[in-house]
Each structure stands twice: as C-alpha cells, then as structure tokens.
XYZ file of C-alpha atoms in Angstrom:
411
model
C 7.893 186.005 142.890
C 7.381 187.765 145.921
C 5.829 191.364 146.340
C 9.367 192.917 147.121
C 11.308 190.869 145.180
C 9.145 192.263 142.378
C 9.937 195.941 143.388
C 13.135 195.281 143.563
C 13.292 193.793 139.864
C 11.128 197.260 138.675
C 13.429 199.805 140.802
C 16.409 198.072 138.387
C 14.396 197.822 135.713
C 13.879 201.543 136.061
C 17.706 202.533 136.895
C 18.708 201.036 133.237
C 16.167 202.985 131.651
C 17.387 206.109 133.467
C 20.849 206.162 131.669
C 19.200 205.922 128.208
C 16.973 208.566 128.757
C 19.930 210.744 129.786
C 21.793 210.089 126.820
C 19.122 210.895 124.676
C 19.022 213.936 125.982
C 22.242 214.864 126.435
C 22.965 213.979 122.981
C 19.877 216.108 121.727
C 21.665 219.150 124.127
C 25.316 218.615 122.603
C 23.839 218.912 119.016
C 21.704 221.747 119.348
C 24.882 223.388 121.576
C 26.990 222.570 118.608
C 24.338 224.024 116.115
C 24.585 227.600 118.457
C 28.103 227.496 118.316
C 28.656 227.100 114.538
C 25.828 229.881 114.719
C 28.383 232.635 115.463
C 28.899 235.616 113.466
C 31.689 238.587 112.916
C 29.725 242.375 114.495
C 27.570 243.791 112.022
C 27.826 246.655 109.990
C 27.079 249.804 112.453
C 23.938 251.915 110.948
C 25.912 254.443 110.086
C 28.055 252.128 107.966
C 25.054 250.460 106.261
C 25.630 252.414 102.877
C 29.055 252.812 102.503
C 30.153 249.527 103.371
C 31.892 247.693 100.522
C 32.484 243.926 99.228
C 36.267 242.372 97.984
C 36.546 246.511 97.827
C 34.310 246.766 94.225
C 32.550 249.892 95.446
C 29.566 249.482 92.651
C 28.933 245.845 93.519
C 25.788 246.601 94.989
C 23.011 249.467 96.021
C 21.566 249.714 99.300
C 17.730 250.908 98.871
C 16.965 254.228 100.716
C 16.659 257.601 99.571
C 20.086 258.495 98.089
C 19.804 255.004 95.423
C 18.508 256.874 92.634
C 21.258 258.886 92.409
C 23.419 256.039 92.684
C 21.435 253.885 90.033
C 20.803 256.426 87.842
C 24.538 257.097 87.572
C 25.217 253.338 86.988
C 22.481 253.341 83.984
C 24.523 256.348 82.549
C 27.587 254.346 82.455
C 26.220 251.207 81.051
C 24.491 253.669 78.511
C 27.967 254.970 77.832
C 29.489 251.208 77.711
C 27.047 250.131 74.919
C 27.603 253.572 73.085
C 31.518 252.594 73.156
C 30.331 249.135 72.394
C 27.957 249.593 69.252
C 31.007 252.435 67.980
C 33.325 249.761 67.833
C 31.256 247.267 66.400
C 29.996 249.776 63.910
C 26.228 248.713 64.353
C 23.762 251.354 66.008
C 22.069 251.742 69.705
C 19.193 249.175 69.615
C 15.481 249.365 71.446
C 15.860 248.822 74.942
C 14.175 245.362 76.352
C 14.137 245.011 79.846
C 13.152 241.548 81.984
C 11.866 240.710 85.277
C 11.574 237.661 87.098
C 9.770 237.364 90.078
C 10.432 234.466 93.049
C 8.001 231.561 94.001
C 9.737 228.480 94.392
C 9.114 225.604 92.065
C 7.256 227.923 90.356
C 10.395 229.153 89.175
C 9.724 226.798 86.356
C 7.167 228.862 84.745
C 9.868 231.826 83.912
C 12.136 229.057 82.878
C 9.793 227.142 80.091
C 8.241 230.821 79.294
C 11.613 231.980 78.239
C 12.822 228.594 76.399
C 9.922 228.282 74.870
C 10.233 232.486 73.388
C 14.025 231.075 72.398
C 12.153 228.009 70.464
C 9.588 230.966 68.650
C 12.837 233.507 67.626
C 11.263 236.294 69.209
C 13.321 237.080 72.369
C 15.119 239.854 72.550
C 18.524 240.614 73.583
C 17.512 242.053 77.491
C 19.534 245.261 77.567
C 18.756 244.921 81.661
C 17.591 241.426 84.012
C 16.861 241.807 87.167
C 15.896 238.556 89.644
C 14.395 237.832 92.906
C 14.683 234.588 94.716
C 13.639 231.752 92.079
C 14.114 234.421 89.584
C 17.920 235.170 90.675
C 18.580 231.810 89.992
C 16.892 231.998 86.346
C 18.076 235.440 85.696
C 22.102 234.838 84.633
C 20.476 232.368 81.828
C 18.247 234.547 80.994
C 20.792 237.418 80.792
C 23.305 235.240 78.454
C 20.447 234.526 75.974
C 19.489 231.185 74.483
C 22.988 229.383 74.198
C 22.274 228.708 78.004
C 18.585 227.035 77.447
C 19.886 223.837 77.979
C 21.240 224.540 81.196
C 18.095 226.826 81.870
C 16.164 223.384 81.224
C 17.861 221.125 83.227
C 18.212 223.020 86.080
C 14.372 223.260 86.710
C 13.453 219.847 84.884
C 16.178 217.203 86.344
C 16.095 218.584 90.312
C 13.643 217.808 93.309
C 13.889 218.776 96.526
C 16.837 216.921 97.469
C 18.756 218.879 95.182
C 17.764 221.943 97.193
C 17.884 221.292 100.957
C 18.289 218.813 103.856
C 16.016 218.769 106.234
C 17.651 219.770 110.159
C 16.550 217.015 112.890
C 14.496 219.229 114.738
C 16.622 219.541 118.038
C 19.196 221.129 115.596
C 16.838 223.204 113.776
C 15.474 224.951 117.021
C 19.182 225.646 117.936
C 19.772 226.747 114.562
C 19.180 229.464 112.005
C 17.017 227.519 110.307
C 14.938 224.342 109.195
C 16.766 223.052 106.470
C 20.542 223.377 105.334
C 21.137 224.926 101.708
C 24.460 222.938 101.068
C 22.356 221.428 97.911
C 21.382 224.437 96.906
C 24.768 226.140 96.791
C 25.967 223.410 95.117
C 23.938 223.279 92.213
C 24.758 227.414 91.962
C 28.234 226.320 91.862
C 28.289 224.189 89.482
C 26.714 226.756 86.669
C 28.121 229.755 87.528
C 31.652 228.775 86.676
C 34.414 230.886 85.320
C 33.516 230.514 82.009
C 29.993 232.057 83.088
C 31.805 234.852 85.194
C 33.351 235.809 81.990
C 30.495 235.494 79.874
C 28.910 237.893 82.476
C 31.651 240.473 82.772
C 31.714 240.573 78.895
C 27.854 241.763 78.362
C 28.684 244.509 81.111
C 31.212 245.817 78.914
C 28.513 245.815 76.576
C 26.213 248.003 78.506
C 24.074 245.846 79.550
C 22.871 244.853 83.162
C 22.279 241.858 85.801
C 20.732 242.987 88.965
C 19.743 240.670 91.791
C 18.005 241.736 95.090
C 18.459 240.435 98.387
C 17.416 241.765 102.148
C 19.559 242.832 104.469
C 18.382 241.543 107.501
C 20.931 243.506 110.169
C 19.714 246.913 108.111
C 16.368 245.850 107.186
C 16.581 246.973 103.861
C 16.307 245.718 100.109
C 19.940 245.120 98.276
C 20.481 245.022 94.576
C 23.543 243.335 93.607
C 25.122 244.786 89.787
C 26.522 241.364 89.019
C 28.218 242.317 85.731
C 29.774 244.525 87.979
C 31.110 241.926 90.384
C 32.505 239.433 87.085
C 34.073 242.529 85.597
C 35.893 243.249 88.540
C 37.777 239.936 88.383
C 38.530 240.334 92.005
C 39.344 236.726 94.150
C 36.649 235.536 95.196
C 34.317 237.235 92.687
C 32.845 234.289 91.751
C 32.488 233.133 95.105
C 30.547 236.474 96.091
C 27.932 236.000 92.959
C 27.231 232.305 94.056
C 26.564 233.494 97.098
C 24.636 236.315 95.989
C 22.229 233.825 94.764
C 21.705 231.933 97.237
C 21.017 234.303 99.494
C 18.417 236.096 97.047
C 16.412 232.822 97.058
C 16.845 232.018 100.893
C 13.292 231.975 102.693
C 14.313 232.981 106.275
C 13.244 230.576 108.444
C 13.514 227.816 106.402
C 16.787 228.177 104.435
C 19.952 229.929 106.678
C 20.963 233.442 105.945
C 24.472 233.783 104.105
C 26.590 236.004 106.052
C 28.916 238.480 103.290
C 32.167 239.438 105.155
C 32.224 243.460 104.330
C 34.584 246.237 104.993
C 33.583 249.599 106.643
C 36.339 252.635 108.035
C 39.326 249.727 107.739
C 37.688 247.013 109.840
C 36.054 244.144 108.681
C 32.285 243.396 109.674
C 30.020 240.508 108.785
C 26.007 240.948 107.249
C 23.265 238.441 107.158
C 21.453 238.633 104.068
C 18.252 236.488 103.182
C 15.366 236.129 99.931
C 15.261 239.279 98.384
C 11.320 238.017 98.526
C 11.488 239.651 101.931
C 10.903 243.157 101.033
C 10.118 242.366 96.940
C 8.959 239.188 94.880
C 10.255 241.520 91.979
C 11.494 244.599 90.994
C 12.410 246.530 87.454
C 13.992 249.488 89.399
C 13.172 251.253 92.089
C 9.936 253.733 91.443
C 11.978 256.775 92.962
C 13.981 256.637 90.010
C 12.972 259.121 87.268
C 13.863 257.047 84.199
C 11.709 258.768 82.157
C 13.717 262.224 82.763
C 17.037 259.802 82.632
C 15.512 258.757 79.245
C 15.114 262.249 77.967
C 18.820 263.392 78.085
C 19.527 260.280 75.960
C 19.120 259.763 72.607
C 14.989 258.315 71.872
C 14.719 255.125 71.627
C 11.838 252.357 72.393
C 11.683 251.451 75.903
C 9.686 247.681 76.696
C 9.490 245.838 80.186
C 8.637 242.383 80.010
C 7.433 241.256 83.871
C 7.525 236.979 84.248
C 5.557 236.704 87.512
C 5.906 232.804 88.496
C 3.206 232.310 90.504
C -1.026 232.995 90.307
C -2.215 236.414 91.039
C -4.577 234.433 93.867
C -4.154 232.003 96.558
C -6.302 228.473 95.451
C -8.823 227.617 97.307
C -7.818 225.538 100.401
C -9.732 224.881 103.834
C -8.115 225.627 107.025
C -7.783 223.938 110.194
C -8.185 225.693 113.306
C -4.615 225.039 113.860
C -1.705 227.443 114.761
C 0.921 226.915 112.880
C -1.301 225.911 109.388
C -3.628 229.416 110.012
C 0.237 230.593 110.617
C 1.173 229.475 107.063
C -1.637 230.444 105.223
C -1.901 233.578 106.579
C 2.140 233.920 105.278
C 1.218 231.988 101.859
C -1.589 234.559 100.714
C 0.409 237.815 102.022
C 3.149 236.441 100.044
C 0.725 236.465 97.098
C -0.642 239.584 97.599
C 2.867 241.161 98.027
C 3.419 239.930 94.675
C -0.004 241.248 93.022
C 1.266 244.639 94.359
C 4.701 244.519 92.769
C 3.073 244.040 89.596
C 0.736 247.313 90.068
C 3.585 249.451 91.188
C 5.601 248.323 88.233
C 3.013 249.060 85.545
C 2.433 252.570 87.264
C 6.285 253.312 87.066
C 6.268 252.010 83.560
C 3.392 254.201 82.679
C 4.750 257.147 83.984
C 8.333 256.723 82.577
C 7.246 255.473 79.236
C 8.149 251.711 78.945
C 6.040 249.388 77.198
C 4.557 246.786 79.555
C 4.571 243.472 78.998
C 2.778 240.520 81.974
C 3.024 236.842 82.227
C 2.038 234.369 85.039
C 0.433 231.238 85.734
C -3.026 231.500 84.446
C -5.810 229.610 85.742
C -5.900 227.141 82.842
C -2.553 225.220 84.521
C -4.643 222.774 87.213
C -1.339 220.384 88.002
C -1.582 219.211 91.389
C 1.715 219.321 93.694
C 3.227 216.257 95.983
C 5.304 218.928 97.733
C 8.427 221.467 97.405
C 9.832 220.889 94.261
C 8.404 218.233 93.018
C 9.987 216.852 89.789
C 6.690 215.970 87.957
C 4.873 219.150 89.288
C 7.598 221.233 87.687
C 8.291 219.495 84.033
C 4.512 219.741 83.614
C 4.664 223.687 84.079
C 7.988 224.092 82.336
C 6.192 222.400 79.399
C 2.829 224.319 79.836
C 4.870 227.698 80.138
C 7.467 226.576 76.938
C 4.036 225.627 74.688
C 2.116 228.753 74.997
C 5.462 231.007 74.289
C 6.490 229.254 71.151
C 2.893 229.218 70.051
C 3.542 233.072 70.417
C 2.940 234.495 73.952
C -0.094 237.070 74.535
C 1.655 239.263 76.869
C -0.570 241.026 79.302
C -0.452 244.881 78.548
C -1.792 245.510 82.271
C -2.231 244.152 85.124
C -5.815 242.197 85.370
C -8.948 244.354 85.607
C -7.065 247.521 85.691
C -8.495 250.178 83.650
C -5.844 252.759 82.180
C-alpha cells in the first residue's frame, strides 16, 4: 500500500472513530443534564419562616433547635406527662420510673443498638422507654425500640438479612457529579416502607396517647439547623400522608449528605407552600437525649418525684482504629471526616452525661468495646453485621454492665 493511500485509510479510520466519541459524550451530557433537571426544587422556607413553618398543618410535628425550643419542648413533655397521668387514671395502675433511650448513628454499626437491645428483651430486663430518641442508624432502630420487644423480630431482620444493596445504588459517576449525590436511596426507602406500615402508625399514635415519646433528629440544610421530629405526634394526627411524612422522616435522619440525596418535605409558611432539604441528623448530632438548654431538672421538680434513668447506645468505638494514610486527597479527605465524625460522637456522650448530672437522671453507656475485632468487606456488609448483632445480643442477655460515665471521666 502506498504512503497516501495509507493516509487516506487512517484519515477514515479516524472519521468513524470521531462519531463514537461524540456519542459518548453526548450521552454522558444528556444524563447528567437530565440528573440537573430532576434536581429541581420548590423556594425554600424564607429565614424568617424557618420556625413557624408547618408540615400536613400538625403544628407539633416537629421542633426547630434555637433558642425559643425549650419552651416549646418543655411544653410538649408537660403534655405527654399529662397524657400518661390520664393514661395510668384510666387504667387504674400508678405513674412508673421514667426510662429514657438513646441511639446514636454509625452505619452498619447500627447493629450494635439492635443486638444490644434484643439481647436486654432475651434477659427480661428492658424497660418500657417512657421517651426514644434516634439519629441516623438509630432513627431507623428507634420505632422498634419504642414499641418494645413484640417488634424484635423485625428489629433482627432488618440489620441481620440486608447488605448494601438493600440500602443504595451506586450513581454512574457522570450522573453523580450532576446530581445531589453518589448513590440513590430508593432501597433504602423501601425497606422503611415496608415496616412502618399502618399497623405501625397506629401502634405509634397509641403509646403517644400514653405519654410517651418518639423523637427523631434531622438537619435542615436550607436553615442550617438541627430538627427533632415528635413522631407519635405525626401517627396521632392521622393526617394523609402521615405515614408518608414519618418514612420520610427516616430516611432523611440517616441520609449522609454527599453520599445519600437530601429528602425535600413540602411545608407551608403565611399560605404558600415552600419546599426544605433535610439530610442525617448526624450533621449537627450523632445523638441527642434533649437539648442541654432545657432545664429538666426544674421541669422535674413541679412534677410529682419519681426516678429518672437515661440509657445512651452509642454504635460505634469511642476511637478511630488504627489505619495508615496515603498521601492522597481524597483518602486524607475521608479520614480526616471519619475521625471528626468520631470525635463528634465522643462529645455527644460528655455533654449528655453533664446534662444528666445536672438534671438528675441516672446514666447509663454502651458502645462497641475494644474486645469486638471483626474485620469489614465494606458498607454493610452482611457477615460484618450478624457478627456484631450477635456480640452486642450475648453480652446484654448475659446482663449488660452499663457504663455509669463516660471513660476516664472523674465525677
């Protein structure tokens, strides 16, 4: 073959590979357009609408977390205090001691809280919880935990039968740059769904009427503040699309921004509707018994005496393991995130046992102690998390030594 006859062949050559090269891209550019436009949202709340905006119209569904909440909380405790008064009258029995649980987030880790508290079922031990409150992972435990033992099973199989597929889909990444996130929570949301049913809304609006209360936190992200969520509250309401609004509660409490999407709550404010993106209550606390500007000890003493105990499940170590780094961005990046995550949690735990102290309430600590050495595939790995459901259930019905501070602290 001649020398121009062979140009000639590599200039065609060259033209057919041009149209492939444009599809590809184009194709990669029409999905990630598509991704931005499905990434629309209604206006967001205006500031001065951040705290008196309401959901489906149920104006105690949920406390925004600034300086006039403890009067707000404080008069929903009252209430509930009021409900179980009303409740124990009628039932002819007598105001018990007042247990109250909290469940912090990490991830698979979630397991932990979830064979810890089947595991105090299996001993006979656990109290009735006259308050739950939840945080990411721990939302999701935190109904079950809430409606006592007769929902272990489900408690059981919900962190022993799942891996990750049964939490998210991973985004090709020329949709996840155009998107709101890496992965798509569809899973997720469907595995909420398909526990919290009406028969659970009910269950839930029935122990409200009782006195007794479900609180889950997410972030705002528009305000930048921490949300708690009454969700006895929302089930007693019985509005449409209740049930909806707690599913989606949930899965916005245990949405890691960046990774998972934000759910967007459609909201009312001075008769026009608005739209706010909320994401992992994690953001601003891995847990939470209520906030610390709220005086429950001086609530406490206009009440009739009774004992006061706080029982803190904290799934996760109090340290980061040991792990080298590569000089690498993005893994420097994430380990950086990892162990500020970790130490966001070790300082929930202090601020807690100082607002216990101070108001009163017995404090009770568990968490992942160093004697649990199971090594991890990756995110929510089956095997990783039946071995610490099973470590966690063991050492509670053996009889769980509760932490009465936080490590090394000296009262």
């Amino acid at each position: 073959m001649s020398a121009s006859n062979t140009d000639r062949s590599r200039r065609h050559q060259a033209r057919g590979k041009i149209p492939l090269i444009s599809i590809a891209i184009g194709v990669g550019l029409t999905i990630g357009l598509s991704a931005c436009a499905d990434m629309g949202r209604q206006p967001a709340v205006p500031v001065a609408g951040t705290k008196r905006s309401t959901v489906l119209g149920i104006p105690n569904a949920r406390f925004v977390i600034d300086e006039a909440a403890p009067v707000a909380l404080a008069t929903e405790f009252r209430r509930a205090y009021d409900r179980e008064v009303r409740f124990v009258n009628r039932t002819g029995g007598t105001v018990p001691p007042a247990s109250y649980l909290a469940i912090s987030g990490g991830g698979d880790n979630g397991a932990f809280g979830a064979g810890l508290l089947v595991g105090w079922s299996k001993r006979g031990t656990r109290p009735t919880f006259k308050a739950v409150t939840g945080v990411s992972t721990g939302a999701l435990t935190a109904p079950f935990a809430f409606l006592g033992s007769a929902y272990d099973p489900s408690l059981t199989e919900v962190y022993t039968t799942i891996d990750q597929k049964d939490i998210f889909e991973r985004r090709p990444a020329l949709v996840a740059v155009a998107s709101d996130s890496m992965a798509d929570t569809r899973p997720l949301y469907d595995l909420i769904s398909k526990y919290v049913d009406d028969q659970m809304v009910e269950r839930l609006a029935a122990e409200y009427d009782k006195g007794r209360l479900l609180f889950i936190a997410t972030t705002n992200l528009d305000a930048g503040r921490a949300v708690i969520w009454d969700i006895g509250a929302i089930a007693k309401s019985r509005k449409p699309g209740s049930r909806d609004l707690i599913r989606k509660v949930l899965l916005a409490s245990a949405s890691i921004p960046g990774l998972f999407p934000p759910v967007a709550f459609d909201v009312e404010y001075d008769g026009a509707m608005y739209q706010e993106l909320h994401a992992d209550g994690g953001t601003m606390t891995q847990m939470f018994l209520y906030p610390p500007t709220i005086d429950a000890g001086r609530i406490a003493s206009t009440l009739p005496a009774r004992q006061r105990t706080a029982y803190i499940i904290r799934n996760g170590k109090l340290t980061e393991e040991w792990k080298e780094t590569d000089r690498k961005t993005l893994e420097i990046a994430g380990r950086a995130i990892s162990t500020l995550i970790t130490s966001s949690g070790v300082n929930d735990m202090y601020r807690i046992y100082a607002t216990s102290k101070r108001d009163g309430v017995g404090f009770n600590l568990a968490y992942i102690e160093s004697d649990f050495t199971e090594p991890r595939a990756g995110q929510f790995d089956r095997e990783y998390m039946n071995k610490l459901f099973t470590y966690a259930m063991t050492k509670a019905a053996d009889g769980y030594h509760w932490r009465k501070g936080p490590p090394g602290f000296r009262s």
